[in-house]
């Protein structure tokens, strides 16, 4: 579809459980993140914004990174894109893309990689579009900065990209303020896709948009991804958005990846209590669903001194003493999903309990 | 209040300004005791001759004036009018300016128009000539100087506070107060004033520096209070004695003192602005 | 300004043909007209113990409608009635008396509390302005009770704090305490949880629901999220560009949407139980409303020429379920895309 093949291998990945190890990416993996850790400097001490996160992206996959404010998902993707503020510091880990570690690339190589191999759709299009240049020109600039492209080639490509994201090609000569919010977001998506990068990171791509426009854009993203070999990470606090278009979901809490797996599995057969709680906190449009919304009491932990053992323990209704003493092990399941919980094997039973509000009101050890 | 001191303390320059101001304040308080001589008294050598325009010596650390007066004592006593004019004027200026800004910014409409036209008028008044005329009419004197400064200088503060008020008045918490039943004046004093206060305080510090400069200027021009020992007057005396380039010990200390005190006001204001300016605060 | 004959049937709040026009100086971007009709003839009734949901996207006029009903804005035309009495043009003391009855919680927890006031002062403000509980000690006692009733316990810990020392969820609870402290009969909630984390929302919403029920309030719940509206509201009105295009019992609206816009909203609403089902709706051409006929016509998949010339009248399509749509009138149910 309009020459969107990504630069990576086009072999479909086998669904096997790969433990997160260091080193080069295995064939079939576009991006491998191992043990990524990021600290923020603060007056009270280092804030452990991201701790030991590992995951892999496969070609053509849409991966949803879900979590609430403060869980570290934005810090994580900013680390991958090397867009962290000065007060933040990558304290460990690797992110291997095309055999190179994104986290330790020198500035020049980084500039070559950006837009061409990894790009960003920011949360607010206003952060990406320069108000004094025409939209088409801004897209052209991205194309020409990364390779020799003639004017004619660039114009054709811009027209193709506009069509891809559902924008009228004649509007390429407009300025950003002449676009509506939804159109601006589409333009920014076009920019991110311009060079067919291996990985596109979408940071809350539809948060400020109306419901119908949001649905359109998400639908487009899904179509685009279906035709593409590159991977996409969608970061969102809204599980329902993620549920709509992602193949796999990673759930983050307090800086850690607590559970990961196929969308259907995560939403309907969660194994981590936080995922269970989060799932039940979203209202369903189904008329037969009469149950009350679930609230998870308490607040996320202070990341300057996170709780010992499992970070979710203070809010977890199923916490045992071992949860305070030892960090939960990362378990890999046969269906390639992963979960970090001491009681993951009891998930079926716990899920039933988690669906009831009373369970959550009585916290603590059994 | 504590947050103000905290804010100043975190910025090294602000801290420097605060310390500097504190030194002047302390000097002003102890000046009568600390000054070795009566600043207006003529000093004589043991042999009866005037200690006229003598460079710094052990008896007179900063030397003497043409009339034999001790420069150091004059310098010390000069801290009082400087601070007095500075602080009192600043309080008046910021007081008037803040109120005008709040009322204009909140009510808008004809009230705003009226107040802003008045403000515009004051912009049209050149300050120094106005102060001179006022001094000529009311007579030289420190309170008239304060009046002159206060009458004209509130315009800058008024404009800035008005802008900030206008941006605040549509914020949800003001609407919430209205829903809670608050009337106009309650909203202005209870909700808006505390939020514009930081900016007003910045202007307080800056105005203080400016008022001190102004007092010095007026005194230097000869329109100051002749009975008062002020730094500006010292410079005036020095100038009219045609000693500006010969008696450096007479000219430099008051000039330096003015510069340092104004600087302290500026540093404090600038440092606090970094905390107070809502645009800079995330 | 007493209520004119209150009976169980008298709605607590009634809006009749509310219109609000904003004069804009030099339209920006899209619009060419000089004034904006944010609300174009909205009417509804809310009875005691009932919650009406006002759903729509940005620009639908739902927030403006709420402000009109609360008299934060004055309507260009139309009336607002409280317990049968006209409150549309009140001022001064009578307006303040109405304010005692009608309160609001705001969307933005970070902006709706005065940043330099302590919690105790924020919550006691309605008491002070309405001159209830003249003594400070009594006010503090009332505030303490209110804070506990919204789940901020022990109250003593929260009384002296400033808003920036509280989390988003806690701030919304303070806002709720402030709204309820003088015992209103009508409460407007403007997207009260849209800026809160998901796991916190349920707590605030369940609290809101409980208090509305306990106090027998009439509620107006504004949201763009239909799933939340379904959860909170007995009846729902769907707004589009200043008009109510469909309204009725919530279950009816969600289960049997008749207006094409309602159908589009429901199809587009993301929900957790719809995994991978997001279909990309057909791209719309951005055509402006011609000024006559139905406002939705430029975007409507089943629009006919009648729709562009004549404004549809309200049609009852079920018990308490009204739609403004020519296609519905034609008897055929408008199909979704």
mmCIF file of C-alpha atoms in Angstrom, chain A residues 67-70 166 171 177-180 183 186 209-220 222-223 237-241 243-246 263-264 267-268 274 277-279 281-300 315 357, chain C residues 28-30 56-59 62 110 167 170 173 194 196-206 209 224-228 230-232 250-252 254-256 260-261 264-284 286 296 299:
data_model
loop_
_atom_site.group_PDB
_atom_site.id
_atom_site.type_symbol
_atom_site.label_atom_id
_atom_site.label_comp_id
_atom_site.label_asym_id
_atom_site.label_seq_id
_atom_site.Cartn_x
_atom_site.Cartn_y
_atom_site.Cartn_z
ATOM 1 C CA UNK A 67 -0.988 2.563 32.956
ATOM 2 C CA UNK A 68 -2.095 5.542 34.996
ATOM 3 C CA UNK A 69 -0.325 8.773 35.703
ATOM 4 C CA UNK A 70 3.013 8.248 37.337
ATOM 5 C CA UNK A 166 -7.350 10.526 5.422
ATOM 6 C CA UNK A 171 -4.820 20.962 2.055
ATOM 7 C CA UNK A 177 -4.052 26.830 12.311
ATOM 8 C CA UNK A 178 -6.307 26.200 9.353
ATOM 9 C CA UNK A 179 -6.576 22.543 10.296
ATOM 10 C CA UNK A 180 -8.962 21.245 12.896
ATOM 11 C CA UNK A 183 -6.659 17.042 11.058
ATOM 12 C CA UNK A 186 -3.485 13.197 11.276
ATOM 13 C CA UNK A 209 -9.813 14.690 20.505
ATOM 14 C CA UNK A 210 -13.544 14.168 20.351
ATOM 15 C CA UNK A 211 -14.929 10.670 20.440
ATOM 16 C CA UNK A 212 -15.847 10.399 16.792
ATOM 17 C CA UNK A 213 -12.591 11.877 15.541
ATOM 18 C CA UNK A 214 -10.762 9.628 17.959
ATOM 19 C CA UNK A 215 -12.467 6.589 16.495
ATOM 20 C CA UNK A 216 -11.563 7.668 12.999
ATOM 21 C CA UNK A 217 -7.948 8.187 13.827
ATOM 22 C CA UNK A 218 -7.648 4.962 15.730
ATOM 23 C CA UNK A 219 -9.299 3.143 12.857
ATOM 24 C CA UNK A 220 -6.806 4.658 10.468
ATOM 25 C CA UNK A 222 -5.155 0.135 12.666
ATOM 26 C CA UNK A 223 -5.454 0.019 8.888
ATOM 27 C CA UNK A 237 -4.099 5.507 30.179
ATOM 28 C CA UNK A 238 -7.315 4.472 28.461
ATOM 29 C CA UNK A 239 -7.645 0.715 28.215
ATOM 30 C CA UNK A 240 -10.664 1.002 26.002
ATOM 31 C CA UNK A 241 -8.632 2.795 23.340
ATOM 32 C CA UNK A 243 -8.459 -2.611 23.499
ATOM 33 C CA UNK A 244 -9.732 -1.318 20.203
ATOM 34 C CA UNK A 245 -6.573 -1.607 18.177
ATOM 35 C CA UNK A 246 -3.685 -3.306 19.919
ATOM 36 C CA UNK A 263 -5.042 -8.120 24.279
ATOM 37 C CA UNK A 264 -7.838 -10.580 24.744
ATOM 38 C CA UNK A 267 -8.467 -7.995 29.415
ATOM 39 C CA UNK A 268 -10.407 -11.175 30.044
ATOM 40 C CA UNK A 274 -3.715 -4.492 39.343
ATOM 41 C CA UNK A 277 -8.691 -3.885 39.193
ATOM 42 C CA UNK A 278 -7.965 -1.641 36.248
ATOM 43 C CA UNK A 279 -10.117 -3.681 33.941
ATOM 44 C CA UNK A 281 -12.657 0.223 36.795
ATOM 45 C CA UNK A 282 -13.755 0.891 33.228
ATOM 46 C CA UNK A 283 -17.466 1.180 32.616
ATOM 47 C CA UNK A 284 -18.924 -1.011 29.895
ATOM 48 C CA UNK A 285 -21.447 0.164 27.366
ATOM 49 C CA UNK A 286 -23.153 -3.182 27.424
ATOM 50 C CA UNK A 287 -26.678 -2.729 28.707
ATOM 51 C CA UNK A 288 -26.640 -6.017 30.543
ATOM 52 C CA UNK A 289 -23.614 -4.982 32.495
ATOM 53 C CA UNK A 290 -25.091 -3.516 35.618
ATOM 54 C CA UNK A 291 -22.229 -3.841 37.991
ATOM 55 C CA UNK A 292 -20.806 -0.907 39.813
ATOM 56 C CA UNK A 293 -17.534 0.613 38.774
ATOM 57 C CA UNK A 294 -14.639 -0.656 40.748
ATOM 58 C CA UNK A 295 -12.376 1.704 42.630
ATOM 59 C CA UNK A 296 -8.903 0.682 43.677
ATOM 60 C CA UNK A 297 -8.436 2.361 47.040
ATOM 61 C CA UNK A 298 -5.202 4.111 47.819
ATOM 62 C CA UNK A 299 -2.756 5.866 45.566
ATOM 63 C CA UNK A 300 0.317 4.847 43.600
ATOM 64 C CA UNK A 315 -3.133 -1.635 47.571
ATOM 65 C CA UNK A 357 -15.921 -4.085 45.315
ATOM 66 C CA UNK C 28 -11.068 32.723 13.688
ATOM 67 C CA UNK C 29 -10.421 29.856 11.360
ATOM 68 C CA UNK C 30 -13.499 27.961 10.372
ATOM 69 C CA UNK C 56 -22.031 15.444 23.417
ATOM 70 C CA UNK C 57 -18.684 16.350 22.013
ATOM 71 C CA UNK C 58 -16.806 19.596 22.334
ATOM 72 C CA UNK C 59 -18.741 22.466 20.851
ATOM 73 C CA UNK C 62 -23.370 21.177 27.028
ATOM 74 C CA UNK C 110 -6.353 21.420 39.552
ATOM 75 C CA UNK C 167 -4.155 14.385 44.832
ATOM 76 C CA UNK C 170 -8.917 14.233 46.840
ATOM 77 C CA UNK C 173 -13.868 15.256 46.845
ATOM 78 C CA UNK C 194 -12.400 13.101 33.111
ATOM 79 C CA UNK C 196 -8.685 11.786 37.100
ATOM 80 C CA UNK C 197 -6.896 8.504 36.841
ATOM 81 C CA UNK C 198 -9.104 5.611 35.911
ATOM 82 C CA UNK C 199 -8.719 3.673 39.121
ATOM 83 C CA UNK C 200 -9.697 6.770 41.085
ATOM 84 C CA UNK C 201 -12.736 7.626 39.016
ATOM 85 C CA UNK C 202 -14.968 4.931 40.325
ATOM 86 C CA UNK C 203 -14.447 6.058 43.884
ATOM 87 C CA UNK C 204 -15.503 9.611 43.110
ATOM 88 C CA UNK C 205 -18.404 8.541 40.914
ATOM 89 C CA UNK C 206 -19.760 6.023 43.370
ATOM 90 C CA UNK C 209 -24.104 8.632 43.066
ATOM 91 C CA UNK C 224 -18.606 13.135 26.491
ATOM 92 C CA UNK C 225 -18.193 9.580 27.706
ATOM 93 C CA UNK C 226 -21.365 7.641 27.056
ATOM 94 C CA UNK C 227 -20.273 4.729 29.166
ATOM 95 C CA UNK C 228 -20.081 6.980 32.209
ATOM 96 C CA UNK C 230 -24.950 5.161 31.228
ATOM 97 C CA UNK C 231 -23.544 4.470 34.655
ATOM 98 C CA UNK C 232 -24.661 7.663 36.306
ATOM 99 C CA UNK C 250 -30.657 6.223 29.289
ATOM 100 C CA UNK C 251 -31.306 2.584 28.581
ATOM 101 C CA UNK C 252 -33.427 3.556 25.616
ATOM 102 C CA UNK C 254 -28.101 3.423 24.447
ATOM 103 C CA UNK C 255 -30.071 0.379 23.487
ATOM 104 C CA UNK C 256 -32.212 1.935 20.810
ATOM 105 C CA UNK C 260 -27.829 9.193 13.317
ATOM 106 C CA UNK C 261 -25.538 11.251 15.503
ATOM 107 C CA UNK C 264 -22.341 7.463 15.398
ATOM 108 C CA UNK C 265 -21.389 8.333 18.970
ATOM 109 C CA UNK C 266 -22.219 4.899 20.207
ATOM 110 C CA UNK C 267 -20.380 3.224 17.369
ATOM 111 C CA UNK C 268 -17.323 5.337 18.003
ATOM 112 C CA UNK C 269 -17.281 5.015 21.777
ATOM 113 C CA UNK C 270 -14.352 2.901 22.821
ATOM 114 C CA UNK C 271 -15.232 0.389 25.470
ATOM 115 C CA UNK C 272 -13.372 -2.344 27.188
ATOM 116 C CA UNK C 273 -15.753 -4.994 26.060
ATOM 117 C CA UNK C 274 -15.171 -4.231 22.438
ATOM 118 C CA UNK C 275 -11.827 -5.755 21.744
ATOM 119 C CA UNK C 276 -10.453 -5.045 18.324
ATOM 120 C CA UNK C 277 -13.783 -3.970 17.039
ATOM 121 C CA UNK C 278 -12.935 -0.400 16.211
ATOM 122 C CA UNK C 279 -13.959 0.151 12.657
ATOM 123 C CA UNK C 280 -12.749 3.277 10.991
ATOM 124 C CA UNK C 281 -15.849 5.327 10.205
ATOM 125 C CA UNK C 282 -16.006 6.774 6.745
ATOM 126 C CA UNK C 283 -14.000 9.974 6.535
ATOM 127 C CA UNK C 284 -16.231 12.992 6.588
ATOM 128 C CA UNK C 286 -15.771 19.059 6.450
ATOM 129 C CA UNK C 296 -26.248 17.479 11.475
ATOM 130 C CA UNK C 299 -22.358 14.918 8.189
#
